[in-house]
Coordinates of N, CA and C in Angstrom, one line a residue:
Chain A
E1 N -10.6 18.2 -1.1 CA -10.6 16.7 -1.3 C -9.2 16.3 -1.7
V2 N -8.6 15.3 -1.0 CA -7.3 14.8 -1.3 C -7.4 14.0 -2.6
Q3 N -6.5 14.3 -3.5 CA -6.4 13.6 -4.8 C -5.0 13.3 -5.1
L4 N -4.7 12.1 -5.6 CA -3.4 11.6 -6.1 C -3.7 11.1 -7.5
V5 N -3.0 11.6 -8.5 CA -3.2 11.1 -9.8 C -1.9 10.7 -10.5
E6 N -1.8 9.4 -10.7 CA -0.6 8.9 -11.3 C -0.7 9.0 -12.8
S7 N 0.5 9.1 -13.5 CA 0.6 9.1 -14.9 C 2.0 8.6 -15.3
G8 N 2.1 8.4 -16.6 CA 3.4 8.0 -17.1 C 3.6 6.5 -17.4
G9 N 2.6 5.7 -17.1 CA 2.7 4.3 -17.4 C 2.6 4.0 -18.9
G10 N 2.8 2.7 -19.2 CA 2.7 2.4 -20.6 C 3.5 1.1 -20.9
L11 N 3.7 0.8 -22.2 CA 4.4 -0.4 -22.6 C 5.8 -0.1 -22.9
V12 N 6.7 -0.8 -22.3 CA 8.2 -0.6 -22.5 C 8.9 -1.9 -22.6
Q13 N 9.9 -1.9 -23.4 CA 10.7 -3.2 -23.6 C 11.6 -3.5 -22.4
P14 N 11.9 -4.8 -22.2 CA 12.8 -5.1 -21.2 C 14.1 -4.4 -21.3
G15 N 14.6 -3.9 -20.2 CA 15.8 -3.1 -20.2 C 15.6 -1.6 -20.4
G16 N 14.4 -1.2 -20.7 CA 14.0 0.2 -20.9 C 13.8 1.0 -19.7
S17 N 13.4 2.2 -19.9 CA 13.1 3.1 -18.7 C 11.8 3.8 -18.9
L18 N 11.3 4.2 -17.7 CA 10.0 4.9 -17.7 C 10.0 5.8 -16.5
R19 N 9.4 7.0 -16.6 CA 9.2 7.8 -15.4 C 7.8 8.1 -15.1
L20 N 7.4 7.7 -13.9 CA 6.1 7.8 -13.4 C 6.0 9.2 -12.6
S21 N 4.8 9.8 -12.7 CA 4.5 11.0 -11.9 C 3.2 10.8 -11.1
C22 N 3.2 11.5 -10.0 CA 2.0 11.5 -9.2 C 1.7 12.9 -8.8
A23 N 0.6 13.5 -9.3 CA 0.2 14.8 -9.0 C -0.7 14.9 -7.8
A24 N -0.4 15.6 -6.8 CA -1.1 15.7 -5.5 C -1.9 17.0 -5.4
S25 N -3.1 16.9 -4.8 CA -3.9 18.1 -4.6 C -4.8 17.9 -3.4
G26 N -5.3 19.0 -2.8 CA -6.2 18.9 -1.7 C -5.6 18.8 -0.3
F27 N -4.3 18.8 -0.3 CA -3.6 18.8 1.0 C -2.2 19.4 0.8
T28 N -1.6 19.7 2.0 CA -0.2 20.3 2.0 C 0.8 19.3 1.7
F29 N 1.1 19.1 0.4 CA 2.0 18.0 -0.1 C 3.3 18.0 0.6
R30 N 3.9 19.2 0.8 CA 5.3 19.2 1.4 C 5.3 18.7 2.8
S31 N 4.2 18.6 3.4 CA 4.2 18.1 4.8 C 4.0 16.6 5.0
F32 N 3.9 15.9 3.9 CA 3.6 14.5 4.0 C 4.7 13.6 3.4
E33 N 4.9 12.5 4.0 CA 5.8 11.5 3.4 C 5.0 10.7 2.4
M34 N 5.7 10.2 1.3 CA 5.0 9.6 0.2 C 5.6 8.3 -0.1
N35 N 4.9 7.4 -0.8 CA 5.3 6.1 -1.1 C 4.9 5.7 -2.5
W36 N 5.5 4.7 -3.1 CA 5.0 4.0 -4.3 C 4.8 2.5 -3.9
V37 N 3.7 2.0 -4.3 CA 3.3 0.6 -4.1 C 2.8 0.1 -5.4
R38 N 3.2 -1.2 -5.7 CA 2.7 -1.7 -7.0 C 2.0 -3.0 -6.8
Q39 N 1.3 -3.4 -7.8 CA 0.5 -4.6 -7.8 C 0.5 -5.3 -9.1
A40 N 1.2 -6.4 -9.2 CA 1.3 -7.2 -10.5 C -0.1 -7.7 -10.8
P41 N -0.4 -8.0 -12.0 CA -1.7 -8.5 -12.4 C -2.1 -9.7 -11.6
G42 N -3.3 -9.7 -10.9 CA -3.8 -10.8 -10.2 C -3.0 -11.1 -8.9
K43 N -2.1 -10.2 -8.6 CA -1.2 -10.5 -7.4 C -1.5 -9.5 -6.3
G44 N -0.7 -9.6 -5.2 CA -0.9 -8.8 -4.0 C -0.1 -7.5 -4.1
L45 N -0.2 -6.7 -3.1 CA 0.4 -5.4 -3.0 C 1.9 -5.5 -2.6
E46 N 2.7 -4.7 -3.2 CA 4.1 -4.7 -2.9 C 4.6 -3.3 -2.7
W47 N 5.0 -2.9 -1.5 CA 5.6 -1.6 -1.2 C 7.0 -1.6 -1.9
I48 N 7.3 -0.5 -2.6 CA 8.5 -0.4 -3.3 C 9.4 0.8 -2.9
S49 N 8.8 1.9 -2.5 CA 9.7 3.0 -2.2 C 9.0 4.1 -1.3
Y50 N 9.8 4.8 -0.5 CA 9.4 5.8 0.4 C 10.3 7.0 0.3
I51 N 9.7 8.2 0.5 CA 10.5 9.4 0.5 C 9.9 10.3 1.6
S52 N 10.7 10.9 2.4 CA 10.3 11.8 3.5 C 9.8 13.1 2.9
S53 N 9.2 13.9 3.8 CA 8.6 15.1 3.3 C 9.7 16.1 2.8
R54 N 10.8 16.1 3.4 CA 11.9 17.0 3.0 C 13.0 16.3 2.2
V55 N 12.7 15.1 1.7 CA 13.6 14.4 0.8 C 14.9 14.0 1.5
N56 N 15.0 14.0 2.8 CA 16.2 13.6 3.4 C 16.3 12.1 3.8
T57 N 15.2 11.4 3.6 CA 15.2 10.0 3.9 C 14.5 9.3 2.8
I58 N 15.1 8.2 2.2 CA 14.6 7.5 1.1 C 14.8 6.0 1.4
Y59 N 13.8 5.2 1.1 CA 14.0 3.7 1.2 C 13.5 3.1 -0.1
Y60 N 14.0 1.9 -0.3 CA 13.6 1.1 -1.5 C 13.4 -0.4 -1.1
A61 N 12.5 -1.1 -1.7 CA 12.4 -2.5 -1.6 C 13.6 -3.1 -2.3
D62 N 14.1 -4.3 -1.8 CA 15.2 -4.9 -2.4 C 15.0 -5.2 -3.9
S63 N 13.8 -5.5 -4.3 CA 13.4 -5.8 -5.7 C 13.7 -4.7 -6.7
V64 N 13.8 -3.5 -6.2 CA 14.0 -2.3 -7.1 C 15.2 -1.5 -6.8
K65 N 15.9 -1.9 -5.7 CA 17.0 -1.1 -5.3 C 18.1 -1.1 -6.4
G66 N 18.6 0.1 -6.7 CA 19.6 0.2 -7.7 C 19.1 0.4 -9.1
R67 N 17.8 0.2 -9.3 CA 17.1 0.4 -10.6 C 16.1 1.5 -10.6
F68 N 15.4 1.7 -9.5 CA 14.4 2.7 -9.4 C 14.9 3.9 -8.5
T69 N 14.4 5.1 -8.8 CA 14.7 6.3 -8.0 C 13.5 7.1 -7.7
I70 N 13.2 7.3 -6.5 CA 12.1 8.1 -6.1 C 12.5 9.5 -5.8
S71 N 11.7 10.5 -6.2 CA 12.0 11.9 -6.0 C 10.7 12.6 -5.8
R72 N 10.8 13.9 -5.5 CA 9.6 14.7 -5.3 C 9.9 16.2 -5.6
D73 N 9.0 16.9 -6.0 CA 9.1 18.4 -6.2 C 8.0 19.0 -5.4
N74 N 8.3 19.5 -4.2 CA 7.3 20.0 -3.3 C 6.7 21.3 -3.9
A75 N 7.4 22.0 -4.7 CA 6.9 23.3 -5.3 C 5.8 22.9 -6.4
K76 N 6.0 21.7 -6.9 CA 5.0 21.3 -8.0 C 4.0 20.3 -7.5
N77 N 4.0 20.0 -6.2 CA 3.1 19.1 -5.6 C 3.2 17.7 -6.3
S78 N 4.4 17.3 -6.6 CA 4.5 16.1 -7.4 C 5.5 15.1 -6.9
L79 N 5.2 13.8 -7.1 CA 6.0 12.7 -6.7 C 6.4 12.0 -8.0
Y80 N 7.6 11.4 -8.0 CA 8.1 10.8 -9.2 C 8.7 9.4 -8.9
L81 N 8.8 8.6 -9.9 CA 9.5 7.3 -9.8 C 10.2 7.1 -11.1
Q82 N 11.5 7.2 -11.1 CA 12.3 6.9 -12.3 C 12.6 5.4 -12.3
M83 N 12.2 4.7 -13.3 CA 12.4 3.2 -13.4 C 13.3 2.9 -14.5
N84 N 14.5 2.3 -14.2 CA 15.5 1.9 -15.2 C 15.6 0.4 -15.2
S85 N 16.3 -0.1 -16.3 CA 16.6 -1.5 -16.4 C 15.3 -2.3 -16.1
L86 N 14.2 -2.0 -16.7 CA 12.9 -2.7 -16.4 C 12.9 -4.1 -16.8
R87 N 12.3 -4.9 -16.0 CA 12.2 -6.4 -16.2 C 10.7 -6.8 -16.4
A88 N 10.5 -7.9 -16.9 CA 9.1 -8.4 -17.1 C 8.4 -8.4 -15.7
E89 N 9.1 -8.8 -14.7 CA 8.5 -8.8 -13.4 C 8.1 -7.5 -12.7
D90 N 8.5 -6.4 -13.4 CA 8.1 -5.1 -13.0 C 6.7 -4.7 -13.5
T91 N 6.2 -5.6 -14.3 CA 4.8 -5.3 -14.9 C 3.8 -5.3 -13.7
A92 N 3.1 -4.1 -13.6 CA 2.2 -4.0 -12.5 C 1.5 -2.6 -12.6
V93 N 0.4 -2.5 -11.8 CA -0.2 -1.2 -11.6 C 0.7 -0.5 -10.5
Y94 N 1.1 0.7 -10.7 CA 1.9 1.5 -9.7 C 1.0 2.5 -9.1
Y95 N 0.9 2.5 -7.8 CA 0.1 3.4 -7.0 C 1.1 4.4 -6.2
C96 N 0.7 5.6 -6.2 CA 1.4 6.5 -5.2 C 0.4 6.5 -4.0
A97 N 1.0 6.6 -2.8 CA 0.2 6.6 -1.6 C 0.8 7.5 -0.5
R98 N 0.0 8.3 0.1 CA 0.4 9.2 1.1 C 0.5 8.4 2.4
R99 N 1.6 8.8 3.2 CA 1.7 8.1 4.5 C 1.3 9.1 5.6
E100 N 0.5 8.5 6.4 CA 0.0 9.3 7.6 C -0.3 8.2 8.7
L101 N 0.1 8.5 9.9 CA -0.1 7.6 11.0 C 0.6 6.2 10.7
L102 N 1.7 6.3 10.1 CA 2.5 5.1 9.7 C 1.6 4.1 8.9
A103 N 0.7 4.6 8.2 CA -0.1 3.8 7.3 C -0.3 4.6 6.0
F104 N -0.9 3.9 5.0 CA -1.1 4.6 3.7 C -2.5 5.0 3.6
D105 N -2.7 6.3 3.9 CA -4.1 6.7 4.1 C -4.8 7.2 2.9
F106 N -4.1 7.6 1.8 CA -4.7 7.9 0.6 C -3.9 7.4 -0.6
W107 N -4.6 6.8 -1.6 CA -4.0 6.2 -2.7 C -4.5 6.8 -4.0
G108 N -3.7 6.9 -5.0 CA -4.1 7.2 -6.3 C -4.8 6.0 -7.0
R109 N -5.3 6.2 -8.2 CA -6.0 5.2 -8.9 C -5.0 4.2 -9.6
G110 N -3.7 4.7 -9.7 CA -2.7 3.8 -10.3 C -2.5 4.0 -11.7
T111 N -1.3 3.7 -12.2 CA -0.9 3.7 -13.6 C -0.3 2.4 -14.0
M112 N -0.7 1.8 -15.1 CA -0.2 0.5 -15.5 C 1.1 0.5 -16.2
V113 N 2.0 -0.3 -15.8 CA 3.3 -0.4 -16.5 C 3.4 -1.8 -17.0
T114 N 3.7 -2.0 -18.3 CA 3.8 -3.3 -18.9 C 5.2 -3.4 -19.5
V115 N 6.0 -4.4 -19.1 CA 7.3 -4.6 -19.6 C 7.3 -5.8 -20.5
S116 N 7.4 -5.6 -21.8 CA 7.3 -6.7 -22.7 C 7.9 -6.4 -24.0
S117 N 8.4 -7.4 -24.7 CA 9.0 -7.2 -26.0 C 8.0 -7.5 -27.1
Chain B
Q1 N 12.9 -9.7 2.6 CA 11.7 -9.5 3.5 C 10.5 -10.3 2.9
S2 N 10.0 -11.3 3.5 CA 8.9 -12.0 3.0 C 7.6 -11.3 3.3
A3 N 6.6 -11.6 2.5 CA 5.3 -11.0 2.7 C 4.7 -11.6 4.0
L4 N 3.8 -10.9 4.6 CA 3.1 -11.4 5.8 C 2.1 -12.5 5.2
T5 N 1.8 -13.5 6.0 CA 1.0 -14.6 5.6 C -0.5 -14.4 6.0
Q6 N -1.3 -14.4 5.0 CA -2.8 -14.3 5.1 C -3.4 -15.5 4.5
P7 N -4.6 -15.9 4.9 CA -5.3 -17.0 4.2 C -5.7 -16.5 2.8
A8 N -5.7 -17.3 1.8 CA -6.0 -16.9 0.5 C -7.5 -16.5 0.4
S9 N -8.3 -17.2 1.1 CA -9.8 -16.8 1.0 C -10.5 -17.1 2.3
V10 N -11.5 -16.4 2.5 CA -12.4 -16.6 3.7 C -13.8 -16.3 3.2
S11 N -14.7 -17.0 3.6 CA -16.1 -16.8 3.2 C -17.1 -16.9 4.3
G12 N -18.2 -16.3 4.2 CA -19.2 -16.3 5.2 C -20.6 -15.9 4.6
S13 N -21.6 -16.2 5.3 CA -23.0 -15.8 4.9 C -23.3 -14.5 5.5
P14 N -24.2 -13.8 4.9 CA -24.6 -12.4 5.4 C -25.0 -12.5 6.8
G15 N -24.5 -11.6 7.6 CA -24.8 -11.5 9.0 C -23.8 -12.3 9.9
Q16 N -23.0 -13.1 9.3 CA -22.0 -13.9 10.1 C -20.8 -13.0 10.3
S17 N -19.9 -13.5 11.2 CA -18.6 -12.9 11.5 C -17.5 -13.7 10.9
I18 N -16.5 -13.1 10.3 CA -15.4 -13.8 9.8 C -14.1 -13.1 10.4
A19 N -13.0 -13.9 10.4 CA -11.7 -13.3 10.8 C -10.7 -13.6 9.8
I20 N -9.8 -12.6 9.6 CA -8.7 -12.8 8.7 C -7.4 -12.6 9.5
S21 N -6.5 -13.6 9.4 CA -5.3 -13.5 10.2 C -4.1 -13.0 9.3
C22 N -3.1 -12.5 9.9 CA -2.0 -11.9 9.3 C -0.8 -12.2 10.1
T23 N 0.0 -13.1 9.7 CA 1.2 -13.6 10.5 C 2.5 -13.1 9.9
G24 N 3.3 -12.5 10.8 CA 4.6 -12.0 10.4 C 5.6 -12.6 11.4
T25 N 6.6 -11.7 11.7 CA 7.7 -12.1 12.6 C 7.8 -11.0 13.7
S26 N 8.8 -11.2 14.5 CA 9.1 -10.2 15.6 C 9.7 -8.9 15.0
S27 N 10.1 -9.0 13.7 CA 10.7 -7.8 13.0 C 9.7 -6.9 12.4
D28 N 8.5 -7.4 12.4 CA 7.4 -6.6 11.8 C 6.2 -6.6 12.7
V29 N 5.2 -7.5 12.4 CA 4.0 -7.5 13.2 C 4.2 -7.5 14.7
G30 N 5.1 -8.4 15.1 CA 5.3 -8.6 16.5 C 6.1 -7.5 17.2
G31 N 6.9 -6.8 16.4 CA 7.8 -5.8 16.9 C 7.2 -4.4 17.0
Y32 N 6.1 -4.1 16.3 CA 5.6 -2.7 16.3 C 4.1 -2.7 16.3
D33 N 3.5 -1.7 16.8 CA 2.1 -1.6 16.8 C 1.7 -0.7 15.6
Y34 N 2.2 -1.1 14.4 CA 2.0 -0.3 13.2 C 1.5 -1.2 12.1
V35 N 0.5 -2.0 12.5 CA -0.2 -2.9 11.5 C -1.4 -2.1 11.0
S36 N -1.6 -2.2 9.7 CA -2.8 -1.5 9.1 C -3.5 -2.5 8.2
W37 N -4.7 -2.2 7.9 CA -5.5 -3.1 7.0 C -6.2 -2.3 5.9
Y38 N -6.2 -2.9 4.7 CA -6.7 -2.2 3.5 C -7.8 -3.1 2.9
Q39 N -8.8 -2.5 2.3 CA -9.8 -3.1 1.5 C -9.6 -2.7 0.1
Q40 N -9.7 -3.7 -0.8 CA -9.6 -3.4 -2.2 C -10.7 -4.1 -3.0
H41 N -11.6 -3.3 -3.6 CA -12.6 -3.9 -4.5 C -12.0 -4.1 -5.9
P42 N -12.5 -5.0 -6.7 CA -11.9 -5.3 -8.0 C -11.8 -4.0 -8.9
G43 N -10.6 -3.9 -9.4 CA -10.3 -2.7 -10.3 C -10.1 -1.4 -9.6
K44 N -10.2 -1.4 -8.3 CA -10.1 -0.2 -7.6 C -8.8 -0.1 -6.8
A45 N -8.4 1.1 -6.3 CA -7.2 1.2 -5.5 C -7.6 0.8 -4.0
P46 N -6.6 0.3 -3.3 CA -6.9 0.0 -1.9 C -7.3 1.2 -1.1
T47 N -8.0 0.9 0.0 CA -8.4 2.0 0.9 C -8.1 1.6 2.3
L48 N -7.5 2.5 3.1 CA -7.2 2.2 4.5 C -8.4 2.1 5.3
M49 N -8.4 1.1 6.2 CA -9.5 0.9 7.1 C -9.1 0.9 8.5
I50 N -8.0 0.3 8.8 CA -7.5 0.2 10.2 C -6.1 0.6 10.3
Y51 N -5.6 1.4 11.3 CA -4.2 1.7 11.4 C -3.8 1.5 12.9
D52 N -2.5 1.4 13.1 CA -2.0 1.2 14.5 C -2.7 0.1 15.1
V53 N -2.8 -1.1 14.4 CA -3.3 -2.3 14.9 C -4.8 -2.4 15.0
S54 N -5.4 -1.4 15.7 CA -6.9 -1.5 16.0 C -7.7 -0.2 15.8
N55 N -7.1 0.8 15.3 CA -7.8 2.1 15.2 C -8.5 2.2 13.8
R56 N -9.9 2.3 13.9 CA -10.6 2.5 12.7 C -10.5 3.9 12.1
L57 N -10.3 4.0 10.8 CA -10.3 5.3 10.2 C -11.7 5.9 10.2
S58 N -11.8 7.2 10.4 CA -13.1 7.8 10.4 C -13.9 7.4 9.2
G59 N -15.2 7.0 9.5 CA -16.0 6.7 8.4 C -16.1 5.2 8.1
V60 N -15.2 4.4 8.7 CA -15.2 3.0 8.5 C -16.2 2.4 9.5
S61 N -17.0 1.5 9.0 CA -18.0 0.8 9.8 C -17.5 0.2 11.1
N62 N -18.2 0.3 12.2 CA -17.7 -0.4 13.4 C -17.9 -1.9 13.3
R63 N -18.4 -2.4 12.2 CA -18.4 -3.9 12.0 C -17.0 -4.4 11.8
F64 N -16.1 -3.5 11.5 CA -14.7 -3.9 11.3 C -13.9 -3.6 12.6
S65 N -13.2 -4.6 13.0 CA -12.4 -4.5 14.2 C -11.1 -5.3 14.0
A66 N -10.1 -4.9 14.7 CA -8.8 -5.6 14.5 C -8.0 -5.6 15.8
S67 N -7.1 -6.6 15.9 CA -6.3 -6.8 17.1 C -5.0 -7.4 16.7
K68 N -4.1 -7.6 17.7 CA -2.8 -8.3 17.5 C -2.4 -9.1 18.7
S69 N -1.8 -10.2 18.5 CA -1.3 -11.0 19.6 C 0.0 -11.6 19.1
G70 N 1.1 -11.2 19.7 CA 2.4 -11.8 19.3 C 2.7 -11.3 17.8
N71 N 3.0 -12.3 17.0 CA 3.4 -12.0 15.6 C 2.2 -12.1 14.7
T72 N 1.0 -12.2 15.2 CA -0.2 -12.4 14.4 C -1.2 -11.3 14.6
A73 N -1.6 -10.6 13.6 CA -2.7 -9.6 13.7 C -4.0 -10.2 13.0
S74 N -5.1 -9.7 13.4 CA -6.4 -10.2 12.9 C -7.3 -9.1 12.6
L75 N -8.1 -9.3 11.6 CA -9.2 -8.4 11.2 C -10.5 -9.2 11.3
T76 N -11.4 -8.7 12.0 CA -12.7 -9.3 12.1 C -13.8 -8.4 11.5
I77 N -14.6 -9.1 10.7 CA -15.8 -8.4 10.1 C -17.0 -9.1 10.7
S78 N -17.8 -8.3 11.4 CA -19.0 -8.8 12.0 C -20.2 -8.4 11.2
G79 N -21.3 -9.1 11.2 CA -22.5 -8.7 10.5 C -22.2 -8.6 9.0
L80 N -21.6 -9.6 8.4 CA -21.1 -9.6 7.1 C -22.2 -9.1 6.1
Q81 N -21.8 -8.2 5.2 CA -22.7 -7.7 4.2 C -22.1 -7.9 2.8
A82 N -23.0 -7.9 1.8 CA -22.5 -8.1 0.4 C -21.4 -7.2 0.0
E83 N -21.5 -5.9 0.5 CA -20.5 -4.9 0.1 C -19.1 -5.2 0.7
D84 N -19.1 -6.1 1.6 CA -17.8 -6.4 2.2 C -17.0 -7.4 1.3
E85 N -17.6 -7.9 0.3 CA -16.9 -8.8 -0.6 C -15.8 -8.0 -1.3
A86 N -14.5 -8.4 -1.1 CA -13.4 -7.6 -1.6 C -12.1 -8.4 -1.2
D87 N -11.0 -7.8 -1.6 CA -9.7 -8.4 -1.1 C -9.2 -7.5 0.1
Y88 N -8.6 -8.1 1.0 CA -8.1 -7.4 2.2 C -6.6 -7.7 2.4
Y89 N -5.9 -6.7 2.7 CA -4.5 -6.8 2.9 C -4.1 -6.2 4.2
C90 N -3.2 -6.9 4.9 CA -2.6 -6.3 6.1 C -1.2 -5.7 5.7
S91 N -0.7 -4.8 6.5 CA 0.6 -4.3 6.2 C 1.2 -3.9 7.6
S92 N 2.6 -4.0 7.6 CA 3.3 -3.7 8.9 C 4.5 -2.9 8.6
Y93 N 4.8 -2.0 9.5 CA 6.2 -1.4 9.4 C 7.1 -2.5 9.8
T94 N 8.3 -2.4 9.3 CA 9.3 -3.5 9.6 C 10.7 -2.9 9.9
S95 N 11.4 -3.5 10.7 CA 12.8 -3.1 11.0 C 13.8 -3.4 10.0
S96 N 13.4 -4.2 9.0 CA 14.3 -4.5 7.9 C 14.5 -3.3 7.0
S97 N 15.4 -3.4 6.1 CA 15.7 -2.2 5.2 C 14.5 -1.9 4.2
T98 N 13.5 -2.8 4.1 CA 12.4 -2.5 3.2 C 11.4 -1.6 3.8
L99 N 11.4 -1.3 5.1 CA 10.5 -0.4 5.7 C 9.1 -0.8 5.9
Y100 N 8.4 -1.3 4.9 CA 7.1 -1.8 5.0 C 6.9 -3.2 4.3
V101 N 6.0 -4.0 4.8 CA 5.7 -5.2 4.2 C 4.2 -5.4 4.2
F102 N 3.7 -5.9 3.0 CA 2.2 -6.2 2.9 C 2.0 -7.7 3.1
G103 N 0.7 -8.0 3.5 CA 0.3 -9.4 3.5 C 0.0 -10.0 2.1
T104 N -0.2 -11.3 2.1 CA -0.4 -11.9 0.8 C -1.8 -11.7 0.2
G105 N -2.7 -11.1 1.1 CA -4.0 -10.8 0.6 C -5.0 -11.9 0.9
T106 N -6.2 -11.5 1.2 CA -7.3 -12.5 1.5 C -8.6 -12.0 0.7
K107 N -9.1 -13.0 -0.1 CA -10.3 -12.7 -0.8 C -11.5 -13.1 0.1
V108 N -12.3 -12.1 0.4 CA -13.5 -12.4 1.2 C -14.7 -12.5 0.3
T109 N -15.4 -13.6 0.4 CA -16.6 -13.9 -0.3 C -17.8 -14.0 0.6
V110 N -18.9 -13.3 0.2 CA -20.1 -13.3 0.9 C -21.0 -14.3 0.2
L111 N -21.4 -15.4 0.9 CA -22.1 -16.5 0.2 C -23.6 -16.1 0.0

């Protein structure tokens, strides 16, 4: 069974940093492209970052470019999102999502990030 | 990159059919056959239902169908059931630097 489990969320002050993790199981992680998608409270989905299976291609949404860094460790079946210079508008549930067929076919349950003083 | 435009809400009675539109541009919806649709129940993660414009994921009811014309994609739910009450999002691959864009989301209410 495919499972994606996010962790690392919490309360952080504006300007602070946080590192999210996504533990993958039930599939050959190193063969799949991965993404982070977020959803602010009561709002819609926002794609924020993509990483290819071999880490040679990375994309970011303009809203996080220069502040967030996506990475992965295929040996540990894990995806990461390093978030720096956090702002109130980064408050959201952060989901990791597997990409297959140019769609997001499996999602984790998400981890909540709250940026507030 | 702006979000794709969806109606905020759509409602229907049990057994009826409803349609949700998803309007983008030639750089996303109109330019690629990579539109997907997601269902999200309250407090839950989204789940993929439709990929590549009109292909249903295995296990998704055939009451769900989708299509695309020009810069607008559409999701149709026929034989509406109470369990279909949820938020629905479209998404498209885009030629912009952002790679993917989601729709604004549509809340489906079963009356």
